Each structure stands twice: as structure tokens, then as C-alpha cells.
CSV table of C-alpha atoms in Angstrom, one decimal:
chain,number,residue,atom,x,y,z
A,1,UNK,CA,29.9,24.9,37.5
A,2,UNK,CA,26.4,22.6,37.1
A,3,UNK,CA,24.8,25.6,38.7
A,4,UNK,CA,26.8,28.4,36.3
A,5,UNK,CA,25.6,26.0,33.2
A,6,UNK,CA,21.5,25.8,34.9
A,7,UNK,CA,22.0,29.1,34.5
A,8,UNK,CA,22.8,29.3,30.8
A,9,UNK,CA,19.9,27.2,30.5
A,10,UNK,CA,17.5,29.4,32.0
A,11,UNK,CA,18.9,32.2,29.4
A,12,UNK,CA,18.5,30.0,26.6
A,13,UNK,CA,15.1,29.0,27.5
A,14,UNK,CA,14.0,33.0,28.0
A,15,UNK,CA,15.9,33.9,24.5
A,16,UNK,CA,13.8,31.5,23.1
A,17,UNK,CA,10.3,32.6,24.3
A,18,UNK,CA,11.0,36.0,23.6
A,19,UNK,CA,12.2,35.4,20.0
A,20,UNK,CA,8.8,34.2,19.6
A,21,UNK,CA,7.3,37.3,20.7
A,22,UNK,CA,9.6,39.8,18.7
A,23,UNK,CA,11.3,38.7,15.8
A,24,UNK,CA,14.6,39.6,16.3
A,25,UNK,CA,15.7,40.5,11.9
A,26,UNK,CA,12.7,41.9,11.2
A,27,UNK,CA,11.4,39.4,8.7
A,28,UNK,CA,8.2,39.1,10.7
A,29,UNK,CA,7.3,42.3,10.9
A,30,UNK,CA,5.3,43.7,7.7
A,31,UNK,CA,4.6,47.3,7.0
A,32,UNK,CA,1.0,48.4,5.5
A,33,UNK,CA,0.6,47.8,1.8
A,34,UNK,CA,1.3,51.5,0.2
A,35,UNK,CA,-2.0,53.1,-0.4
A,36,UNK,CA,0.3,55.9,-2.3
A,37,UNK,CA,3.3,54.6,-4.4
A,38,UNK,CA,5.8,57.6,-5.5
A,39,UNK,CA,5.2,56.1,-9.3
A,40,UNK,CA,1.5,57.3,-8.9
A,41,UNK,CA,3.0,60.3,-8.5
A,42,UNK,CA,5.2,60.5,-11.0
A,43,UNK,CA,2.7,59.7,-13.5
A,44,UNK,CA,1.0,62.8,-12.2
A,45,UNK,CA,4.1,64.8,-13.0
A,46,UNK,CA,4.3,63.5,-16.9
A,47,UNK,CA,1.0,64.4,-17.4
A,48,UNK,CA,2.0,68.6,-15.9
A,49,UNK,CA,4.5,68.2,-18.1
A,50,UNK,CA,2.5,66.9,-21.5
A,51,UNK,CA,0.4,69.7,-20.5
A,52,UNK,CA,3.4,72.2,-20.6
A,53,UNK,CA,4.0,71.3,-23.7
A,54,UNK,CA,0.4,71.9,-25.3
A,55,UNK,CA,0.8,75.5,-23.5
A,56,UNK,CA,4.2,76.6,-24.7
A,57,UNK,CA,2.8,75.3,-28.2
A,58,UNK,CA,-0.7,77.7,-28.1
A,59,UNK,CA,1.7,80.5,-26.4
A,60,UNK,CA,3.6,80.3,-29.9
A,61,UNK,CA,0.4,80.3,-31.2
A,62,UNK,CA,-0.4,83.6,-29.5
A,63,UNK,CA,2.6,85.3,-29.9
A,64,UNK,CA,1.8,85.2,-33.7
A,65,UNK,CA,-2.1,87.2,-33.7
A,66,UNK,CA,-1.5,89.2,-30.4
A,67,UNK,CA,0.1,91.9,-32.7
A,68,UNK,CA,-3.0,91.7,-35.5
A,69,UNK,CA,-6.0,93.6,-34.2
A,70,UNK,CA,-8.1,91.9,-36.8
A,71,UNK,CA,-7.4,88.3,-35.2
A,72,UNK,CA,-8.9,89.1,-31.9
A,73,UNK,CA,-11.7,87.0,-32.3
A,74,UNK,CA,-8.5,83.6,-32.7
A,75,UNK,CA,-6.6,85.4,-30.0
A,76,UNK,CA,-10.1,84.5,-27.7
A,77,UNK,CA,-9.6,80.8,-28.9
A,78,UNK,CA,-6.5,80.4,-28.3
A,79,UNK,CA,-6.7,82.0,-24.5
A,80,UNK,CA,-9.5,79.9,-23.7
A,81,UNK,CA,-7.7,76.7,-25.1
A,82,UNK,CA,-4.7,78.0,-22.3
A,83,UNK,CA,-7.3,78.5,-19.9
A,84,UNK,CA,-8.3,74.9,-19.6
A,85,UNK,CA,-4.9,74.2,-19.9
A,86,UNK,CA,-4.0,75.8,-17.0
A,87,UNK,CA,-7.1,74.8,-14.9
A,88,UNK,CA,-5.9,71.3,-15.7
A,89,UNK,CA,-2.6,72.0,-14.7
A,90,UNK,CA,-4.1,73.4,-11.3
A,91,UNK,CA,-6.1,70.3,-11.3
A,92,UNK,CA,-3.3,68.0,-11.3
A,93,UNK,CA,-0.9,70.1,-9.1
A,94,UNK,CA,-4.0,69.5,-6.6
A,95,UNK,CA,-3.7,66.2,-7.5
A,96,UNK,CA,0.1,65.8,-6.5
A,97,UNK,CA,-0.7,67.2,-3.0
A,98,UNK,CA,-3.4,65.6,-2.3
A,99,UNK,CA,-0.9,62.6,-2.7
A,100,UNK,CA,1.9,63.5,-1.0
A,101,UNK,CA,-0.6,64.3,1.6
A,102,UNK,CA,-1.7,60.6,1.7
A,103,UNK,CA,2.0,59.5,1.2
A,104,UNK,CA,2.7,61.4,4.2
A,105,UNK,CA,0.3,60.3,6.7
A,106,UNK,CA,1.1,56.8,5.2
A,107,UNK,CA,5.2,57.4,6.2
A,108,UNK,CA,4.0,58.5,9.4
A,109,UNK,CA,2.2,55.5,10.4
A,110,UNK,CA,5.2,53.4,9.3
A,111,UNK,CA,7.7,55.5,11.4
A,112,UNK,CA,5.6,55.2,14.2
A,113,UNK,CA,5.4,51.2,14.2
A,114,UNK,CA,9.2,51.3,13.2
A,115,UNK,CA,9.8,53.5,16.2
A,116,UNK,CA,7.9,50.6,18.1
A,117,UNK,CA,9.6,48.2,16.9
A,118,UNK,CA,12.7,50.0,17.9
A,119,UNK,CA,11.6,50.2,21.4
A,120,UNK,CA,10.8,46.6,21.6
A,121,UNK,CA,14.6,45.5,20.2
A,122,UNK,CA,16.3,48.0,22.4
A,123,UNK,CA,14.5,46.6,25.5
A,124,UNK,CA,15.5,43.5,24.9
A,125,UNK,CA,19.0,44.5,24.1
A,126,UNK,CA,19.1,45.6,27.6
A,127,UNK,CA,17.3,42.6,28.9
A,128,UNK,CA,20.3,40.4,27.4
A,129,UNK,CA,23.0,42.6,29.0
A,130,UNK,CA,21.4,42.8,32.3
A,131,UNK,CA,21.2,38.7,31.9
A,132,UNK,CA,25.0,39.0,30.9
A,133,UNK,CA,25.8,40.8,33.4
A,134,UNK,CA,24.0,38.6,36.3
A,135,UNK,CA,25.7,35.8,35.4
A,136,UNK,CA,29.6,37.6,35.9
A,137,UNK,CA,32.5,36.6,34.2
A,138,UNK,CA,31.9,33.1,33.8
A,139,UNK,CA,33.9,31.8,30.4
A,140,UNK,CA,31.8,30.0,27.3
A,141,UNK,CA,35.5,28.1,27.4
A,142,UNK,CA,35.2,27.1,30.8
A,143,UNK,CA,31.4,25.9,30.5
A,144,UNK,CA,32.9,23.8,27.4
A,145,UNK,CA,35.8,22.2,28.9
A,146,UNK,CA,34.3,22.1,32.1
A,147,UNK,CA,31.8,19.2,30.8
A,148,UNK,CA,31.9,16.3,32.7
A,149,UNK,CA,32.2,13.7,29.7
A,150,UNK,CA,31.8,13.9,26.0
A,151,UNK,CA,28.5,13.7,25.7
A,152,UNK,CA,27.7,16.8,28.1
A,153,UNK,CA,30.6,18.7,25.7
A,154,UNK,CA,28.3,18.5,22.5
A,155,UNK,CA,25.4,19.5,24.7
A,156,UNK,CA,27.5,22.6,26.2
A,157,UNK,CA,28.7,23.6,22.8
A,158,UNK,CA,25.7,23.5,21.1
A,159,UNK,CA,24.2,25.9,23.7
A,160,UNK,CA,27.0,27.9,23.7
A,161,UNK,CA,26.8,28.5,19.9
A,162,UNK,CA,22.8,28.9,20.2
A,163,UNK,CA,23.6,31.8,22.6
A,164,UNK,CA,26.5,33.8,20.6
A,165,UNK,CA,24.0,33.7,17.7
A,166,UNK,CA,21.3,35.2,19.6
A,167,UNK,CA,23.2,37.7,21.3
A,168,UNK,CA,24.7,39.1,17.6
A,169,UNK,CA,20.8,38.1,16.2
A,170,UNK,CA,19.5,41.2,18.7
A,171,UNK,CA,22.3,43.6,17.6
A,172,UNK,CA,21.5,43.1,13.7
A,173,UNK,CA,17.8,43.6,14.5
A,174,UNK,CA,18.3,46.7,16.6
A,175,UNK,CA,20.6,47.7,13.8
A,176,UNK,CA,18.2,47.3,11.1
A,177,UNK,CA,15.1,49.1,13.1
A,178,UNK,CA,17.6,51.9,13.7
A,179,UNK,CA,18.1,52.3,10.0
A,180,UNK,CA,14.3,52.0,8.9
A,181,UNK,CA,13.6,54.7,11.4
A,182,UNK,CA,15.9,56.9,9.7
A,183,UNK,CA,15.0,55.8,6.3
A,184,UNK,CA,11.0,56.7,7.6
A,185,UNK,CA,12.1,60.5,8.7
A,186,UNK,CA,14.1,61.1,6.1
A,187,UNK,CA,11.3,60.2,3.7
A,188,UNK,CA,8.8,62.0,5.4
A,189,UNK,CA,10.7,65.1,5.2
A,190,UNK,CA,11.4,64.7,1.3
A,191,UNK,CA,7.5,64.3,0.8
A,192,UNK,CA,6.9,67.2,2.7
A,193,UNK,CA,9.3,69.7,0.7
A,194,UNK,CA,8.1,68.3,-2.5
A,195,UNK,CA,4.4,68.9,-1.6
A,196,UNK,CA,5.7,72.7,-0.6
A,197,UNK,CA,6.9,73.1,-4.0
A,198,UNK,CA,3.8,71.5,-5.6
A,199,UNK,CA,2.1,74.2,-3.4
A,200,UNK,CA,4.2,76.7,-4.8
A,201,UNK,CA,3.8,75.7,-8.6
A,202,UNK,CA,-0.4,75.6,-7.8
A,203,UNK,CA,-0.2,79.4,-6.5
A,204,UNK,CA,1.7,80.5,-9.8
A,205,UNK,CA,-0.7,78.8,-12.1
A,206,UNK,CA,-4.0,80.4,-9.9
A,207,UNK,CA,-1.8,83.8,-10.6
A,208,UNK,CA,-1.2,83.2,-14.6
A,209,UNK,CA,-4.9,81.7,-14.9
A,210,UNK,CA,-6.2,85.1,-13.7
A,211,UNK,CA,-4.3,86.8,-15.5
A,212,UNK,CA,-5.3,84.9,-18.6
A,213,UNK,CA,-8.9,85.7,-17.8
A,214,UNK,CA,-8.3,89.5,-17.3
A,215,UNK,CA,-6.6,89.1,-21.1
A,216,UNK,CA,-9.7,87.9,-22.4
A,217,UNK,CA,-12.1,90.2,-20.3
A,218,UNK,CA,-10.1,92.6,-22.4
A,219,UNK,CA,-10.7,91.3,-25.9
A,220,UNK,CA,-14.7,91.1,-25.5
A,221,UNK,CA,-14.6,94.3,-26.2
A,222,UNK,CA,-12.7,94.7,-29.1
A,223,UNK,CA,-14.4,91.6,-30.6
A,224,UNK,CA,-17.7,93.1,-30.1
A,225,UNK,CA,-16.8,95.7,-32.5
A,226,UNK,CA,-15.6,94.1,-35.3
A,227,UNK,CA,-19.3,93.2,-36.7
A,228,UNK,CA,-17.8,93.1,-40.7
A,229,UNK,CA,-15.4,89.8,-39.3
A,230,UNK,CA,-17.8,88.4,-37.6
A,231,UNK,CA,-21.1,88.5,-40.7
A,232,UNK,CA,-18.7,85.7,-42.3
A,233,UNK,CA,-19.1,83.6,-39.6
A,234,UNK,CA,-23.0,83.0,-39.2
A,235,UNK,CA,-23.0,80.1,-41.9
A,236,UNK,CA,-20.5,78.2,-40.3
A,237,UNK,CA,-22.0,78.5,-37.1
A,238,UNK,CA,-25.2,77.1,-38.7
A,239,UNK,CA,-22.9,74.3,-39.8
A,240,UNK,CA,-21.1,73.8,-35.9
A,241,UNK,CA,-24.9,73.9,-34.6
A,242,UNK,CA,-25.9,71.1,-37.1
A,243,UNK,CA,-22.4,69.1,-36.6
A,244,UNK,CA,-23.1,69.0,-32.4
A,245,UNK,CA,-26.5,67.9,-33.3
A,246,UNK,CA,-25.4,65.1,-35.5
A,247,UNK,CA,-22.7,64.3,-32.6
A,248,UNK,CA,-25.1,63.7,-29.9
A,249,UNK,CA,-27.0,62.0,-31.9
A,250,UNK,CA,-24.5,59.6,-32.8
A,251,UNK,CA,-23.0,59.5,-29.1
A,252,UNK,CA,-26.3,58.7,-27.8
A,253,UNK,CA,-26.4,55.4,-30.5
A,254,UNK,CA,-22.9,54.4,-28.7
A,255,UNK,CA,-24.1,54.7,-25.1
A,256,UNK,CA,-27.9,53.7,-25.4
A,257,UNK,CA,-27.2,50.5,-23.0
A,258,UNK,CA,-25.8,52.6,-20.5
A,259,UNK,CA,-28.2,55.6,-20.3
A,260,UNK,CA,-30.8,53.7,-20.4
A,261,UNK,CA,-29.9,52.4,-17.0
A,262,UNK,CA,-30.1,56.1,-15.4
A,263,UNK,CA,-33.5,56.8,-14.7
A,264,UNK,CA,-34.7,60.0,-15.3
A,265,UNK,CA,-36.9,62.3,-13.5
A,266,UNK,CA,-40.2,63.7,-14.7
A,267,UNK,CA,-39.6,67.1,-14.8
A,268,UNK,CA,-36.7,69.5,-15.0
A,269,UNK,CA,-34.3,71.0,-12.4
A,270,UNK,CA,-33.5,74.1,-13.1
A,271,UNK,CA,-29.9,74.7,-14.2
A,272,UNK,CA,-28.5,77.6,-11.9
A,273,UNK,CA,-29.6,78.7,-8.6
A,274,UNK,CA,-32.9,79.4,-8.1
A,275,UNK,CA,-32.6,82.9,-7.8
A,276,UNK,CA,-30.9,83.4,-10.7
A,277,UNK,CA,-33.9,84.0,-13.1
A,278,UNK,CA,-33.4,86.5,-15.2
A,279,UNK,CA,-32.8,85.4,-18.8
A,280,UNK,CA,-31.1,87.6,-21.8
A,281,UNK,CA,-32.0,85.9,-24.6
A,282,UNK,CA,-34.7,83.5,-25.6
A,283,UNK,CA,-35.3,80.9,-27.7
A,284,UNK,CA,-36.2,81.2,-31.6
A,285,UNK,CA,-35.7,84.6,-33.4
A,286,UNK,CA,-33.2,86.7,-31.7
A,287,UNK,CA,-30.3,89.5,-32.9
A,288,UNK,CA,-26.9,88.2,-32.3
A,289,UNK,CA,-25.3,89.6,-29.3
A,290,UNK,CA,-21.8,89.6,-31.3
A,291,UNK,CA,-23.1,90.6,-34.7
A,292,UNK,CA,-26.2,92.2,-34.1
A,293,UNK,CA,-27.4,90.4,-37.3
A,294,UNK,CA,-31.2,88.6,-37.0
A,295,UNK,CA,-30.3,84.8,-35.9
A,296,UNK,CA,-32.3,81.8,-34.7
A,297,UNK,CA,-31.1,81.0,-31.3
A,298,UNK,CA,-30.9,77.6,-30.4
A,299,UNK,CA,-31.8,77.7,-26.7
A,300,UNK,CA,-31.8,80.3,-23.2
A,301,UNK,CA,-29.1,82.5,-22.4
A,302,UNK,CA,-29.0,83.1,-18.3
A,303,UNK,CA,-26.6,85.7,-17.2
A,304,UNK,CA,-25.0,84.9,-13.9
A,305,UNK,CA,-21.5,85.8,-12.7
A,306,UNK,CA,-18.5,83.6,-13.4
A,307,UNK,CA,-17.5,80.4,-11.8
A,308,UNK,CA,-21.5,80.1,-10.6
A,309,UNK,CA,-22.5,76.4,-10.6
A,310,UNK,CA,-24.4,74.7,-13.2
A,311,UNK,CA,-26.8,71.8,-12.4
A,312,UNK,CA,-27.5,68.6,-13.9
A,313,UNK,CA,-31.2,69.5,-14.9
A,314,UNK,CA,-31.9,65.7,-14.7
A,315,UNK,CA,-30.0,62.7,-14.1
A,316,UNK,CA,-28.2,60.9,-17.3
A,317,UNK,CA,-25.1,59.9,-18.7
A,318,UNK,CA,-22.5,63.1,-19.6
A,319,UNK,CA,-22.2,61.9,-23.6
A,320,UNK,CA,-20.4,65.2,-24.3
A,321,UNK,CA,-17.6,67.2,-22.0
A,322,UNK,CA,-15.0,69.2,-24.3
A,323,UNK,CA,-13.8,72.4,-25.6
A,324,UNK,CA,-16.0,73.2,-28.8
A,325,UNK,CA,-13.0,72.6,-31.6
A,326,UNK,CA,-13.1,74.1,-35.4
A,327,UNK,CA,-16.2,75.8,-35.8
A,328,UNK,CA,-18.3,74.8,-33.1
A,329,UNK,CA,-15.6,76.4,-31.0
A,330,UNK,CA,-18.9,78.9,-30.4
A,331,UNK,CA,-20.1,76.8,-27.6
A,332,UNK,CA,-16.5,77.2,-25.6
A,333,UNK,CA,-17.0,74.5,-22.6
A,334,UNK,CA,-19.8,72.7,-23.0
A,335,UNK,CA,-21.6,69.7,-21.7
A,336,UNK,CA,-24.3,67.7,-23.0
A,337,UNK,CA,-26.2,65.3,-20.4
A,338,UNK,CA,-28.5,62.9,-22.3
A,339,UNK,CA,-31.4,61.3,-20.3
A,340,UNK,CA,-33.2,58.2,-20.5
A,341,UNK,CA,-36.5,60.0,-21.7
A,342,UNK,CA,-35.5,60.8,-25.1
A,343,UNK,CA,-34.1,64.3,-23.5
A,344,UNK,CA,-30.5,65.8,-23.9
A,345,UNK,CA,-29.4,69.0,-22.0
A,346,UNK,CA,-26.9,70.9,-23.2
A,347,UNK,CA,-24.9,73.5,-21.1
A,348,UNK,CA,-22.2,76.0,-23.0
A,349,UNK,CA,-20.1,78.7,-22.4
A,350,UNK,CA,-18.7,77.2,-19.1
A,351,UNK,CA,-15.7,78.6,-17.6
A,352,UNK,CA,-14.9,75.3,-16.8
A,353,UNK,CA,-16.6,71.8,-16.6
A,354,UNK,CA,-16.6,69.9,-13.9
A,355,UNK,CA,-17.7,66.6,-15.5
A,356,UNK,CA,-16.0,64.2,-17.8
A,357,UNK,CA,-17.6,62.0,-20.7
A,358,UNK,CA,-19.0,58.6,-20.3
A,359,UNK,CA,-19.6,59.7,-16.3
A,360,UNK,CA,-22.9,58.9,-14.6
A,361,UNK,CA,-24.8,62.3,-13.2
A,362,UNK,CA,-27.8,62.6,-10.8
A,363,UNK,CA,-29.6,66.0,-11.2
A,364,UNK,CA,-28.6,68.6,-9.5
A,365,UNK,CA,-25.0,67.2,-9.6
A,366,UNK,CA,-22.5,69.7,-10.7
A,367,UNK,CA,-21.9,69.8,-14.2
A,368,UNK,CA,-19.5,72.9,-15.1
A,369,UNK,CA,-19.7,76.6,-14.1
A,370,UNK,CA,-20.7,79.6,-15.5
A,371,UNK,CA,-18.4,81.5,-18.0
A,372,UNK,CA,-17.8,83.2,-21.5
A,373,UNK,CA,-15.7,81.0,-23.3
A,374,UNK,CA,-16.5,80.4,-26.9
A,375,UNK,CA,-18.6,82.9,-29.0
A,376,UNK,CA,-19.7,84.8,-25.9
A,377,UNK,CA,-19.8,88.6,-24.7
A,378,UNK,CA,-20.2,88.2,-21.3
A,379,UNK,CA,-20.6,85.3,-18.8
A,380,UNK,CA,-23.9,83.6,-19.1
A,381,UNK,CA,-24.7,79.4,-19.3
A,382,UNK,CA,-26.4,79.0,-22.9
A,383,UNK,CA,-29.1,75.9,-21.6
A,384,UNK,CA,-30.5,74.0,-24.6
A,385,UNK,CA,-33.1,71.0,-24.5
A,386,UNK,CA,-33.4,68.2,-27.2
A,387,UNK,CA,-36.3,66.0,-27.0
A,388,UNK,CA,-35.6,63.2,-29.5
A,389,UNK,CA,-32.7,65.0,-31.2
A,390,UNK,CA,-35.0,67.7,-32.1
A,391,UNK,CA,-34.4,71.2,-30.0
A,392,UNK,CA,-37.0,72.7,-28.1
A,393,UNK,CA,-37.8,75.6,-26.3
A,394,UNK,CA,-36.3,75.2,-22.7
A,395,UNK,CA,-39.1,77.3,-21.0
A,396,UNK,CA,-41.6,74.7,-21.8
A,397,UNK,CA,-40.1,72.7,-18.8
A,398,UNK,CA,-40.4,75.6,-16.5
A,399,UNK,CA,-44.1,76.8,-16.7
A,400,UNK,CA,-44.4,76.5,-13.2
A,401,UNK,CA,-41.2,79.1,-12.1
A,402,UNK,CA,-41.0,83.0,-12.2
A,403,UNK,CA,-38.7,83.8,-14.8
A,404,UNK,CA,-37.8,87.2,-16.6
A,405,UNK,CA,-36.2,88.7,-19.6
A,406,UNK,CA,-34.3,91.6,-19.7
A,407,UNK,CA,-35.1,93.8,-22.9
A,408,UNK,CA,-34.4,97.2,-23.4
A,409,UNK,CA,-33.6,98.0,-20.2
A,410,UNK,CA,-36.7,96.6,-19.0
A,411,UNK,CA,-37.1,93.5,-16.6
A,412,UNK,CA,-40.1,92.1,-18.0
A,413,UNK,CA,-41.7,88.8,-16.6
A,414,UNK,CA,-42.2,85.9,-19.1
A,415,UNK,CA,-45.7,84.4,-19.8
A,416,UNK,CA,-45.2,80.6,-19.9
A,417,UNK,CA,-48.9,79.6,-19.8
């Protein structure tokens, strides 16, 4: 019996070391902090859906001037209003995945240490029924009543108890690791069907954004024909070009302390690629390209094809990044970058803009990309410089770069000396 009871002890004394190497409930054992929580991606989803709503609102919108040829011109608006729309529904689809992509790698990680973890609690399941079954039928009765004297009872009993807990201790953790694991795969396999269908939703969106653009594409040409609309419109574009001047102006006030800090360079980069240098309209005196009518254009026009980057022509603080509303809806997507110099670029027209307001650019950083949203004919960046507030010619900056302007048919190269 004494050696039967040893025996215990040894058991007891090995339970006890290895419950200090693997926690038998799981209560030591702590998973990453989330680097991806499910409500970040739920907050993703209320924004698609606040911008469902602005769409369905400018489709009703639409549905009311598609059928009135002489409301092209507010049929453009409204498209390129469900443009962006849509580009920042794609943008936050992209978003989503980009998530669940995190979320998933991060549920992989934690399956594989709860899979670990499993190991470890089954091996020493194993351990305690080999042990169980070394030491053969003995009774926890007969070590009790077997003691010699009261005294060696209490010590028997206590060791007894300390062993039964133990032994049920490993089945709840291997129980509870068993779960987790489950709990792990199953999530895993949710986050991977709802990234599918985010996948899906970002593939119809791509689909109804081109098909948006081809819709406009269309309407250039019908606007461009309706010069007696469009003769009405000259004095309130005077009035948009004077209100974006005032807004700058005013912007630049609000966040002097913080462009200030951004350096600017000496000269200026130019705005597209460097082989793209052929301009269609200059600065100063020019006929409108919509109406035809003498006009005073307020900076360069440079043709390029859509969706081609547009540079930061020096670094500075983006004061301006929206969606020209009311009248200076003329501008479409446009961008103003002011600089620590006194300068301000301006960059209009864009397809889409790739910078938001209040952010910090370095030049050459990507600021939008070339388009023909707003009062535009064809896809071109309209590039502006104000020096003070005040515009100036552009070209001024770029004495020292072969440039060309395309009149008549003729590609005729600029004198900038």
C-alpha cells in the first residue's frame, strides 16, 4: 500500500509541474489584441449605405431631366455627382476587403495557437491516462481507509481530492480548446464569404461607374451644341471664379500655421507627365470651348487621356478637395494645393481626386487624375497658379520646358522667353 500511495505522490508532484507549464482552463493563455474588430467593419458598411442613399436620391434626380433635351447640361451634374458617388462606394467596398483581409490573416494566427494549444492539452490528456493506467486498479477508497492513523487519512484525502480535480481540470481545458478551435474555423470561413460578396458588390459598382461615364461621354456632345443655354451662363461663371478665389483666400487665413510648416520648393513641377506637353488653351483671352463666346481664361488647359495622374506641382497643404457645388460646379473635381511661398495651385476637371482637405502633400505626390467633370468638353487638367491670391500665368513657371499649343490644327511651339 505505502508503495501504491509513493506513487500517487509522484503523480501529484508531476500534475503539479506541468500545470505550471500549460494552464490547464485556459485563463493563461491570451490571444493577440484585434488589429481588425468586426465593428470597424460595420462602420464601413453604414457609410456604403449613407452613400446609397445620396445615389438613389440624384437617380430621382435624373429620372426627372433625362427626358428634357434642353437640361442636358444638369443631367452632366448630376452624373458626375453619381460618379463620385460611386467611386466612393468602390472606395469603401475596397475598404471592407482590405479588412476582412486583415481580419482573416488575424483568425488564422489565432486558430493556429488555439490549434497549439489543443495539442499541448491533448498530450497531456494522454500523459494522465497512461499514468492511470500504470498505476492499475488501485482504489482512491482503499488509499483512504488504508491510512495507517488519522492523521495520514487527512493527508490521503487531501491528495486524493487534489487528483480528481486535476484529472476533470484537463478534460474542461481540452474541452474548451476544442471549442475555440471550432469557433476560430468557423469564423474564418464567415470572413471569407463576406469578403467574396464585398468582392462581388466592388465588380458591379466598377460595371455601373463605367457605364455612368459612357452616359456622360454621350452628353458632351449634345451640350456642345446648345450655345443659346449656355451664353446665360458666362456671368455666373464670372461669379463661381470670383467665389473660389474668395474661398482660398479665406481657407488659406484658417490654415496659415499649418502651411507654413511645409516648405516649398523653388520652382515648379510640372503637373502631368513630362511628355504630355501639348496645351489647348492658354491663359488670358481665349473663345470658350462650350460657347465659343470671347472669354478670359483663368489658367492652362492640358489635354491628356482620362484617369492620367496629376502631380502636386510643389509641396503644401491641400486647402481645397471637392466637387465644385452651385455655380462653380464648372471646375467639376478640383483641388487647390496652397504653398508656403505665397503660391496656390489649382487642379480642375479631375475625374477623381485622390487627396483630401487639410492633408499634407510633397510635390509630385498624386493629387487627382485627369478628367472632364464640370464645364468641360473633353478630358483635360485645367492648372491655375495664384501668387498672393492674385492668378497668374502658369507658363511663367515653365520657361525652361518645351511646351506646345495646338491651334487650328497646327502644333505650334510656345515662346516662353
Amino acid at each position: 500500500m505505502r508503495k501504491k500511495i509513493a506513487a500517487l505522490g509522484r503523480w501529484v508532484a508531476l500534475a503539479l509541474a506541468l500545470a505550471l507549464l500549460v494552464p490547464l482552463t485556459g485563463q493563461g493563455w491570451v490571444m493577440p489584441s484585434a488589429a481588425v474588430t468586426q465593428a470597424e467593419i460595420d462602420s464601413l458598411k453604414e457609410d456604403a449605405s449613407d452613400l446609397a442613399g445620396q445615389k438613389a436620391e440624384i437617380q430621382a434626380q435624373l429620372k426627372e431631366v433625362r427626358a428634357d433635351k434642353s437640361k442636358a447640361l444638369e443631367q452632366k451634374q448630376l452624373l458626375e455627382r453619381q460618379i463620385n458617388l460611386i467611386q466612393a462606394e468602390i472606395n469603401n467596398i475596397n475598404a471592407q476587403i482590405a479588412k476582412y483581409q486583415q481580419l482573416i490573416e488575424q483568425k488564422q494566427l489565432e486558430l493556429a495557437q488555439a490549434e497549439e494549444q489543443e495539442r499541448q492539452q491533448f498530450e497531456l490528456f494522454c500523459l494522465r491516462m497512461r499514468e492511470m493506467e500504470e498505476q492499475g486498479e488501485t482504489s482512491y477508497w482503499s488509499i483512504i481507509f488504508g491510512s495507517a492513523d488519522f492523521s495520514q487519512l487527512l493527508d490521503n484525502y487531501m491528495m486524493v481530492e487534489e487528483i480528481i480535480e486535476y484529472d476533470n481540470g484537463v478534460i474542461r481545458a481540452l474541452e474548451t480548446v476544442q471549442a475555440q478551435v471550432e469557433q476560430e474555423r468557423a469564423s474564418i470561413e464567415q470572413a471569407k464569404a463576406a469578403q467574396e460578396q464585398a468582392r462581388a458588390q466592388e465588380q458591379a459598382a466598377q460595371a455601373e461607374l463605367k457605364e455612368q461615364q459612357a452616359e456622360v461621354d454621350a452628353l458632351i456632345a449634345q451640350i456642345s451644341s446648345q450655345e443659346d443655354q449656355l451664353e446665360s451662363l458666362e456671368a455666373e461663371l464670372k461669379r463661381a471664379a470670383d467665389a473660389v478665389d474668395s474661398q482660398i483666400k479665406e481657407l488659406e487665413r484658417q490654415m496659415a500655421a499649418q502651411i507654413n510648416n511645409v516648405p516649398s520648393e523653388s520652382g515648379f513641377l510640372w503637373p502631368l507627365d513630362g511628355s504630355i506637353n501639348v496645351l489647348s488653351s492658354l491663359y488670358g483671352s481665349r473663345r470658350d470651348p462650350i460657347s465659343g463666346r470671347p472669354g478670359n481664361h483663368t489658367g492652362i488647359d492640358i489635354p491628356a487621356a482620362r484617369g492620367t495622374p496629376i502631380y502636386a506641382a510643389k509641396s503644401g497643404v491641400v486647402t481645397t478637395s471637392v466637387y465644385g457645388s452651385g455655380s462653380a460646379w464648372s471646375y467639376g473635381n478640383y483641388v487647390v494645393v496652397s504653398h508656403s511661398d505665397g503660391t496656390s495651385t489649382l487642379y480642375a476637371h479631375m475625374s477623381s481626386r485622390a487627396v483630401t482637405q487639410g492633408q499634407t502633400v510633397s510635390q509630385g505626390d498624386v493629387v487627382g487624375y485627369v478628367g472632364t467633370t464640370g464645364r468641360s468638353t473633353g478630358n483635360h487638367l485645367h492648372f491655375e497658379v495664384r501668387v498672393n491670391g492674385t492668378r497668374t500665368d502658369p507658363l511663367y513657371y515653365f520657361t525652361d520646358k518645351a511646351l506646345y499649343w495646338r491651334s487650328g490644327g497646327q502644333k505650334v511651339q510656345l515662346d516662353l522667353s
